């Protein structure tokens, strides 16, 4: 996913914006990022539960309670099966893979989730 880091004063926590909004995330690169555009892979290092959301409105934004949590909404592209189910979400023109708890969403559904923290892995693409 293409993002723009807008604040990096509190590394490894950075503020960024993308096509779906803006939020704070944990930079997982070997060096602190510079202000500007970066290609990253987003990761949520926890199993999540999904809620429904308004179709057609993908987003990434801070939860307004000041906890550092992030709200993510997008369209389900694929749902794996098995004990560690991975759900593929399309968010802001990119893909996000997350481990899903039950109940699992269906492919094509618009869903939202709240994550305690969003991790940003630079891909250097």
Backbone as ProteinMPNN parsed JSONL, in Angstrom:
{"seq_chain_A": "XXXXXXXXXXXXXXXXXXXXXXXXXXXXXXXXXXXXXXXXXXXXXXXXXXXXXXXXXXXXXXXXXXXXXXXXXXXXXXXXXXXXXXXXXXXXXXXXXXXXXXXXXXXXXXXXXXXXXXXXXXXXX", "coords_chain_A": {"N_chain_A": [[0.845, -1.169, 0.0], [0.471, 2.21, -0.735], [1.606, 4.858, 1.161], [1.773, 8.032, 2.892], [4.022, 9.271, 5.077], [3.43, 11.537, 7.569], [4.15, 12.543, 10.024], [6.9, 11.866, 12.051], [8.131, 12.142, 14.456], [7.91, 10.785, 16.839], [9.039, 8.24, 16.655], [9.113, 4.698, 17.189], [6.469, 5.14, 16.428], [4.379, 6.499, 13.984], [2.651, 9.031, 12.157], [0.463, 8.687, 9.465], [-0.898, 8.958, 6.127], [-3.225, 7.612, 3.785], [-4.951, 6.347, 0.874], [-7.337, 5.71, 2.085], [-7.612, 7.212, 4.38], [-6.286, 8.545, 7.484], [-3.959, 7.752, 10.117], [-2.315, 6.555, 13.114], [0.568, 4.527, 13.206], [2.795, 1.74, 13.853], [6.058, 1.894, 12.886], [7.939, -0.512, 11.259], [10.398, -0.744, 10.056], [14.01, -1.001, 9.495], [15.256, 1.43, 9.824], [14.286, 4.699, 10.982], [11.477, 6.234, 9.339], [11.503, 8.643, 6.666], [9.822, 11.78, 6.224], [7.236, 11.69, 3.898], [6.431, 9.763, 0.905], [5.913, 6.218, 1.002], [6.096, 2.713, 0.295], [4.294, 0.205, 1.814], [3.551, -2.752, 3.747], [0.675, -3.443, 5.458], [-0.038, -4.573, 8.751], [-1.839, -6.344, 11.2], [-1.281, -7.39, 14.277], [-2.912, -9.286, 15.707], [-5.735, -11.362, 16.508], [-8.832, -10.607, 15.091], [-12.19, -9.301, 15.438], [-15.018, -8.867, 13.403], [-17.225, -6.262, 12.335], [-20.163, -5.011, 10.708], [-20.248, -2.563, 8.036], [-20.752, 0.561, 6.281], [-21.335, 0.063, 2.897], [-18.914, 0.515, 0.293], [-17.272, 2.386, 1.473], [-14.235, 2.451, 2.311], [-11.791, 2.692, 4.904], [-9.228, 4.037, 7.044], [-8.517, 4.969, 10.194], [-7.838, 6.823, 13.228], [-9.049, 5.632, 16.355], [-11.234, 7.598, 18.204], [-10.774, 7.737, 21.005], [-8.247, 8.188, 22.017], [-6.572, 6.07, 22.587], [-4.766, 5.002, 20.833], [-5.597, 3.028, 19.228], [-6.797, 1.707, 16.071], [-9.227, 2.152, 13.56], [-10.363, 0.171, 10.961], [-11.802, -0.246, 7.816], [-13.187, -2.096, 5.156], [-13.527, -4.013, 2.072], [-14.233, -7.455, 1.931], [-12.154, -9.647, 0.331], [-11.267, -12.324, 0.199], [-11.772, -15.325, 2.132], [-10.151, -17.456, 4.217], [-9.986, -20.938, 5.263], [-10.02, -23.147, 8.095], [-8.294, -23.542, 11.288], [-6.824, -21.204, 11.885], [-7.957, -18.778, 10.555], [-7.51, -16.665, 7.798], [-8.38, -13.512, 6.644], [-8.767, -11.606, 3.756], [-8.668, -8.262, 3.179], [-9.693, -5.524, 1.168], [-8.439, -2.388, 1.213], [-8.206, 1.003, 0.823], [-7.082, 0.772, -1.762], [-5.144, -1.137, -1.408], [-4.158, -4.386, -0.057], [-4.976, -6.121, 2.925], [-4.107, -8.546, 5.194], [-5.654, -10.357, 7.701], [-5.991, -12.13, 10.804], [-8.855, -13.92, 11.611], [-11.443, -14.024, 14.026], [-14.332, -15.859, 15.188], [-17.686, -14.849, 14.46], [-16.947, -15.551, 11.013], [-16.482, -13.307, 8.295], [-18.153, -12.997, 5.08], [-16.988, -13.432, 1.711], [-16.93, -10.517, -0.264], [-18.403, -8.985, 1.493], [-18.755, -5.873, 3.267], [-16.8, -4.74, 5.85], [-15.814, -3.777, 9.207], [-13.202, -3.228, 11.58], [-11.532, -3.03, 14.732], [-8.308, -2.367, 15.743], [-5.729, -2.785, 18.129], [-3.277, -1.811, 17.453], [-1.618, -0.758, 14.493], [0.696, -2.094, 12.285], [3.411, -1.111, 10.236], [5.158, -2.214, 7.58], [7.908, -1.547, 5.687], [8.195, -2.026, 2.19], [9.905, -1.346, 0.19], [9.411, -1.175, -2.506]], "CA_chain_A": [[0.0, 0.0, 0.0], [1.215, 3.479, -0.797], [1.243, 5.78, 2.243], [2.637, 9.189, 3.089], [4.306, 9.551, 6.481], [3.283, 12.977, 7.769], [4.854, 12.874, 11.271], [7.75, 10.756, 12.494], [8.883, 12.641, 15.608], [7.769, 9.877, 17.976], [9.34, 6.903, 16.122], [8.628, 4.062, 15.97], [5.091, 5.488, 16.073], [4.333, 7.534, 12.956], [1.345, 9.387, 11.605], [0.499, 8.518, 8.019], [-2.171, 9.021, 5.414], [-3.322, 6.738, 2.619], [-6.177, 6.616, 0.121], [-8.508, 5.447, 2.921], [-7.662, 8.076, 5.558], [-5.012, 8.73, 8.182], [-3.924, 7.141, 11.438], [-0.996, 6.324, 13.68], [0.999, 3.139, 13.104], [4.149, 1.429, 14.326], [6.982, 1.669, 11.78], [8.715, -1.73, 11.516], [11.598, -0.76, 9.237], [15.268, -0.957, 10.244], [15.581, 2.84, 10.058], [13.091, 5.547, 11.044], [11.102, 6.704, 8.005], [11.496, 10.068, 6.387], [8.53, 12.335, 5.835], [7.013, 11.489, 2.469], [5.755, 8.549, 0.452], [6.542, 4.914, 1.219], [5.29, 1.529, 0.042], [4.323, -0.619, 3.018], [2.572, -3.793, 3.991], [0.019, -3.223, 6.74], [-0.24, -5.796, 9.518], [-2.514, -6.254, 12.491], [-0.727, -8.571, 14.952], [-3.859, -9.851, 16.662], [-6.956, -11.897, 15.917], [-9.832, -9.545, 15.174], [-13.603, -9.57, 15.21], [-15.526, -7.957, 12.388], [-18.571, -5.723, 12.359], [-20.55, -4.552, 9.369], [-20.064, -1.131, 7.815], [-21.367, 1.14, 5.1], [-20.684, -0.385, 1.661], [-18.274, 1.503, -0.555], [-16.47, 3.379, 2.213], [-13.102, 1.896, 3.033], [-11.154, 3.741, 5.696], [-8.236, 3.793, 8.081], [-8.544, 6.181, 11.023], [-7.652, 6.659, 14.665], [-10.217, 5.574, 17.225], [-11.145, 8.913, 18.86], [-10.627, 7.716, 22.461], [-6.875, 8.488, 22.401], [-5.883, 4.844, 22.987], [-3.819, 4.576, 19.809], [-6.24, 1.998, 18.405], [-7.099, 2.118, 14.706], [-10.414, 1.592, 12.92], [-10.124, -0.186, 9.562], [-13.001, -0.738, 7.136], [-12.916, -2.45, 3.767], [-14.307, -5.083, 1.441], [-13.622, -8.771, 2.053], [-11.811, -10.255, -0.957], [-11.187, -13.774, 0.379], [-11.815, -15.838, 3.497], [-9.554, -18.783, 4.295], [-10.651, -21.844, 6.2], [-9.085, -23.774, 9.015], [-8.322, -22.979, 12.644], [-6.257, -19.85, 11.885], [-8.52, -18.215, 9.335], [-7.025, -15.372, 7.328], [-9.314, -12.769, 5.811], [-8.093, -10.613, 2.929], [-9.483, -7.054, 3.023], [-9.226, -4.467, 0.266], [-8.535, -1.117, 1.932], [-7.422, 2.082, 0.237], [-6.354, 0.325, -2.939], [-4.201, -2.19, -1.038], [-4.712, -5.56, 0.601], [-4.595, -6.323, 4.314], [-4.423, -9.885, 5.661], [-5.867, -10.365, 9.145], [-6.518, -13.356, 11.376], [-10.244, -13.668, 11.986], [-12.163, -14.827, 15.0], [-15.69, -16.2, 14.734], [-18.024, -15.407, 13.152], [-16.137, -15.097, 9.888], [-17.261, -12.597, 7.279], [-18.248, -13.626, 3.766], [-16.354, -12.702, 0.615], [-17.804, -9.495, -0.823], [-19.005, -8.169, 2.557], [-18.045, -4.692, 3.768], [-16.633, -4.945, 7.286], [-14.929, -2.89, 9.956], [-12.562, -3.848, 12.727], [-10.7, -2.145, 15.53], [-7.051, -3.011, 16.123], [-4.991, -2.053, 19.155], [-2.146, -1.149, 16.812], [-1.383, -1.085, 13.094], [2.132, -2.15, 12.015], [3.755, -0.715, 8.873], [6.406, -2.836, 7.147], [8.305, -1.005, 4.379], [8.476, -3.051, 1.187], [10.951, -0.811, -0.686], [9.029, -1.449, -3.897]], "C_chain_A": [[0.891, 1.234, 0.0], [0.687, 4.385, 0.317], [2.165, 6.99, 2.176], [2.798, 9.373, 4.593], [4.267, 11.064, 6.633], [3.937, 13.457, 9.065], [5.643, 11.654, 11.698], [8.578, 11.145, 13.709], [8.901, 11.668, 16.772], [8.031, 8.435, 17.541], [9.573, 5.936, 17.274], [7.173, 4.369, 15.611], [5.115, 6.656, 15.087], [2.891, 7.823, 12.585], [1.476, 9.285, 10.098], [-0.883, 8.751, 7.438], [-2.071, 8.09, 4.213], [-4.637, 7.065, 1.922], [-7.436, 6.435, 0.966], [-8.571, 6.309, 4.176], [-6.292, 8.258, 6.179], [-5.121, 8.164, 9.585], [-2.487, 7.119, 11.932], [-0.686, 4.84, 13.549], [2.413, 2.979, 13.614], [5.019, 1.077, 13.126], [7.882, 0.485, 12.126], [9.955, -1.842, 10.63], [12.849, -0.673, 10.087], [15.71, 0.461, 10.586], [14.284, 3.623, 10.202], [12.758, 6.081, 9.648], [11.291, 8.207, 7.87], [10.069, 10.508, 6.099], [8.394, 12.149, 4.329], [6.423, 10.129, 2.178], [6.618, 7.309, 0.648], [5.564, 3.834, 0.769], [5.437, 0.631, 1.255], [3.322, -1.763, 2.911], [1.992, -3.504, 5.367], [-0.166, -4.565, 7.433], [-0.952, -5.457, 10.817], [-2.126, -7.517, 13.248], [-1.646, -9.153, 16.029], [-5.024, -10.446, 15.879], [-8.048, -10.867, 16.13], [-11.242, -10.09, 14.991], [-14.121, -8.487, 14.285], [-16.935, -7.499, 12.708], [-18.918, -5.277, 10.948], [-20.324, -3.05, 9.263], [-20.747, -0.724, 6.522], [-20.635, 0.678, 3.842], [-20.068, 0.783, 0.889], [-17.426, 2.517, 0.16], [-15.358, 2.684, 2.982], [-12.395, 3.023, 3.767], [-10.14, 3.173, 6.669], [-8.205, 5.071, 8.9], [-8.332, 5.837, 12.487], [-9.005, 6.496, 15.342], [-10.148, 6.827, 18.089], [-10.945, 8.903, 20.379], [-9.201, 7.974, 22.948], [-6.049, 7.273, 22.789], [-4.778, 4.428, 22.028], [-4.385, 3.485, 18.919], [-6.643, 2.595, 17.052], [-8.344, 1.396, 14.211], [-10.087, 1.368, 11.455], [-11.433, -0.713, 8.993], [-12.647, -1.018, 5.688], [-13.793, -3.582, 3.301], [-13.542, -6.395, 1.543], [-13.402, -9.349, 0.654], [-11.842, -11.774, -0.869], [-11.274, -14.115, 1.854], [-11.227, -17.242, 3.468], [-10.379, -19.677, 5.208], [-9.588, -22.528, 7.041], [-9.093, -23.059, 10.35], [-7.77, -21.552, 12.733], [-6.696, -19.145, 10.605], [-7.952, -16.843, 9.029], [-8.076, -14.778, 6.401], [-8.518, -11.713, 5.061], [-9.057, -9.456, 2.706], [-8.859, -6.134, 1.99], [-9.521, -3.145, 0.966], [-7.652, -0.096, 1.231], [-6.586, 1.674, -0.954], [-5.327, -0.75, -2.661], [-4.922, -3.358, -0.391], [-4.146, -5.676, 2.001], [-5.037, -7.719, 4.712], [-4.541, -9.847, 7.175], [-6.381, -11.73, 9.582], [-7.891, -13.059, 11.955], [-10.706, -14.599, 13.093], [-13.523, -15.186, 14.416], [-16.656, -15.128, 15.194], [-17.166, -14.785, 12.053], [-17.012, -14.364, 8.883], [-17.274, -13.385, 5.965], [-17.516, -12.779, 2.739], [-17.366, -11.736, 0.013], [-18.431, -8.586, 0.21], [-18.128, -6.954, 2.861], [-18.016, -4.8, 5.277], [-15.748, -3.873, 7.889], [-14.336, -3.688, 11.102], [-11.801, -2.772, 13.474], [-9.484, -2.935, 15.971], [-6.344, -2.153, 17.155], [-3.846, -1.264, 18.532], [-2.031, -1.641, 15.376], [0.124, -1.032, 12.867], [2.369, -1.886, 10.536], [5.124, -1.294, 8.533], [6.794, -2.277, 5.783], [8.663, -2.146, 3.422], [9.577, -2.624, 0.232], [10.681, -1.123, -2.145], [9.159, -0.184, -4.716]], "O_chain_A": [[1.93, 1.275, 0.659], [-0.513, 4.644, 0.408], [3.194, 6.976, 1.499], [1.818, 9.606, 5.301], [4.97, 11.789, 5.928], [4.246, 14.641, 9.199], [5.122, 10.539, 11.708], [9.62, 10.54, 13.966], [9.806, 11.714, 17.605], [7.346, 7.514, 17.987], [10.187, 6.327, 18.266], [6.69, 3.898, 14.581], [5.779, 7.667, 15.319], [2.022, 6.957, 12.689], [2.464, 9.734, 9.518], [-1.892, 8.744, 8.145], [-0.987, 7.819, 3.698], [-5.355, 7.97, 2.346], [-8.495, 6.949, 0.606], [-9.499, 6.155, 4.97], [-5.269, 8.145, 5.504], [-6.203, 8.097, 10.169], [-1.57, 7.597, 11.263], [-1.557, 3.995, 13.752], [3.141, 3.957, 13.787], [4.764, 0.094, 12.431], [8.521, 0.483, 13.178], [10.502, -2.934, 10.473], [12.778, -0.315, 11.262], [16.461, 0.664, 11.541], [13.276, 3.249, 9.604], [13.664, 6.35, 8.859], [11.242, 8.942, 8.856], [9.213, 9.688, 5.767], [9.329, 12.421, 3.576], [5.97, 9.426, 3.082], [7.839, 7.327, 0.492], [4.349, 4.015, 0.85], [6.55, 0.325, 1.682], [2.392, -1.741, 2.105], [2.735, -3.338, 6.334], [-0.422, -5.577, 6.78], [-0.7, -4.426, 11.441], [-2.588, -8.605, 12.906], [-1.198, -9.471, 17.131], [-5.265, -10.078, 14.73], [-8.18, -10.313, 17.222], [-11.45, -11.183, 14.464], [-13.71, -7.33, 14.374], [-17.734, -8.243, 13.275], [-18.038, -5.18, 10.092], [-20.221, -2.354, 10.273], [-21.251, -1.561, 5.772], [-19.426, 0.883, 3.732], [-20.621, 1.881, 0.84], [-16.9, 3.431, -0.475], [-15.514, 2.365, 4.161], [-12.397, 4.168, 3.315], [-10.188, 2.005, 7.055], [-7.903, 6.14, 8.371], [-8.605, 4.722, 12.93], [-9.985, 7.135, 14.959], [-9.095, 7.104, 18.662], [-10.946, 9.971, 20.991], [-8.956, 7.98, 24.155], [-4.928, 7.427, 23.275], [-3.942, 3.592, 22.371], [-3.736, 3.06, 17.963], [-6.806, 3.807, 16.908], [-8.501, 0.192, 14.411], [-9.591, 2.27, 10.781], [-12.099, -1.536, 9.621], [-11.896, -0.266, 5.067], [-14.677, -4.053, 4.017], [-12.342, -6.442, 1.273], [-14.352, -9.518, -0.111], [-12.379, -12.44, -1.755], [-10.907, -13.317, 2.716], [-11.742, -18.12, 2.775], [-11.339, -19.235, 5.839], [-8.4, -22.483, 6.721], [-9.816, -22.078, 10.528], [-8.214, -20.776, 13.578], [-5.898, -18.943, 9.689], [-7.916, -15.967, 9.892], [-8.589, -15.443, 5.502], [-7.695, -11.009, 5.647], [-10.126, -9.632, 2.122], [-7.639, -5.981, 1.942], [-10.668, -2.819, 1.27], [-6.454, -0.328, 1.069], [-5.482, 2.187, -1.135], [-4.689, -1.238, -3.594], [-6.137, -3.327, -0.199], [-2.978, -5.368, 2.238], [-6.215, -8.052, 4.584], [-3.64, -9.363, 7.859], [-7.104, -12.403, 8.847], [-8.078, -12.087, 12.688], [-10.405, -15.793, 13.098], [-13.821, -14.846, 13.271], [-16.443, -14.544, 16.257], [-16.723, -13.642, 12.161], [-18.154, -14.756, 8.646], [-16.495, -14.32, 5.78], [-17.432, -11.558, 2.875], [-18.525, -12.095, -0.196], [-18.944, -7.522, -0.138], [-16.906, -7.011, 2.726], [-19.057, -4.934, 5.92], [-15.033, -3.16, 7.186], [-14.897, -4.694, 11.536], [-11.466, -1.728, 12.913], [-9.607, -4.037, 16.506], [-6.361, -0.926, 17.061], [-3.486, -0.189, 19.012], [-2.313, -2.803, 15.083], [0.768, -0.041, 13.213], [1.627, -2.372, 9.683], [6.131, -0.909, 9.127], [6.079, -2.506, 4.807], [9.343, -3.101, 3.798], [10.132, -3.467, -0.474], [11.61, -1.314, -2.929], [8.885, -0.195, -5.916]]}, "name": "protein", "num_of_chains": 1, "seq": "XXXXXXXXXXXXXXXXXXXXXXXXXXXXXXXXXXXXXXXXXXXXXXXXXXXXXXXXXXXXXXXXXXXXXXXXXXXXXXXXXXXXXXXXXXXXXXXXXXXXXXXXXXXXXXXXXXXXXXXXXXXXX"}
